[in-house]
Structure formats: C-alpha cells, structure tokens
C-alpha cells in the first residue's frame, strides 16, 4: 500500500505534461502524501475535473496503492 | 442502468445532501470520512450518510458512478461536489457555506 515519492512525481508529470508539482511526505512513511499541482490544462475545469485528471495520470493507483494523497490543484 | 447505479441515483435524489463514507458520522472509520462529516456537522446542515464499509456493492459502485476513486464523496442536490480535499478547501474558502445557502439548505 505504498508508493515511492519519485514514482508518484513521475506519473503525475507524465500524465500532466509541463505541470509543476510539489509533493510532501506527510507522515514520513511513504504512504501519506500531499501533492500540490499547478497545470495549465486545469484552466476552465472544475475542482472535481482537475482531481479526476490527476487520478487518471495515476492510472488506477489512487484508492488502491495510494490511500492517502491529499490534493490541491490550480491552473496557474 | 444497473441496479447499483439506480440505487445510488435514488439516494442522491431522495436527500439534498448525501455523504458516502467509511463508518458513520458518530463513529467514522477513516480520517478523511471523519473530516468531511465534521465539516457537514459544523455547517449545521441536514445530510444523509451511507456507510460503504457495510455495503460492498455500494463501496465499489459509487467509485464508478462518480468516476472518483476514493471515499468519502459528497453529493449536493444530486451533483457530485467532491471528496475530502475539495470539501475541506471549499469549507476553508467559504464556498461550501455559500453553496448550501444558495441551494437553501441551511
């Protein structure tokens, strides 16, 4: 139920090309992360849609391997 | 529509605010569910909650229904509003209070 921070970052960057992402390991256990993502492609999307785009980038790992990923997203 | 989708549709139509969560508002069984139920209680709104841990069909069905991989999930007036992060962010910015006021729910 854990994922390396680098893997997480790579997947987000691959799914949302050109985004800026900052990930924090909240508990230091490799299982509770917070990701702050700024991505041009979020423009004009609702928060739900923005988070759905991130979840798509994570290819089904959210809710499975990743239980605890707090997300904040912004277009710019 | 499959049965589970019809059931979820019925839940979110029947009540103005619906929370799908792990555990119950009195005894939440996940930190995220706990946060969201606390926010709703703090808003002083009436809401219905469903414990997905007691209903495996609902637990999986709601993820497909909302195209959202995690629980909790909040619906207001039949519309999917978001999970824990979005609800928290909206509450902190005052948007959630504004939304329930606009919908006449408080």
Coordinates of C-alpha atoms in Angstrom, one line a residue, chain A residues 1-5 8 24-33 65-68:
Chain A
X1 CA 0.0 0.0 0.0
X2 CA 2.9 2.4 -0.5
X3 CA 4.5 4.2 -3.4
X4 CA 7.8 5.9 -3.7
X5 CA 7.6 9.7 -3.9
X8 CA 4.4 9.4 -7.8
X24 CA 5.2 16.3 0.7
X25 CA 5.5 13.0 2.6
X26 CA 3.1 13.9 5.4
X27 CA 3.9 11.1 7.8
X28 CA 7.4 10.1 6.6
X29 CA 6.0 6.6 6.0
X30 CA 5.9 6.6 2.2
X31 CA 2.1 6.2 2.4
X32 CA 0.6 9.6 3.3
X33 CA 1.4 12.3 0.7
X65 CA -1.9 1.6 -3.6
X66 CA -2.4 5.2 -2.7
X67 CA -4.9 5.6 0.0
X68 CA -3.7 8.9 1.4

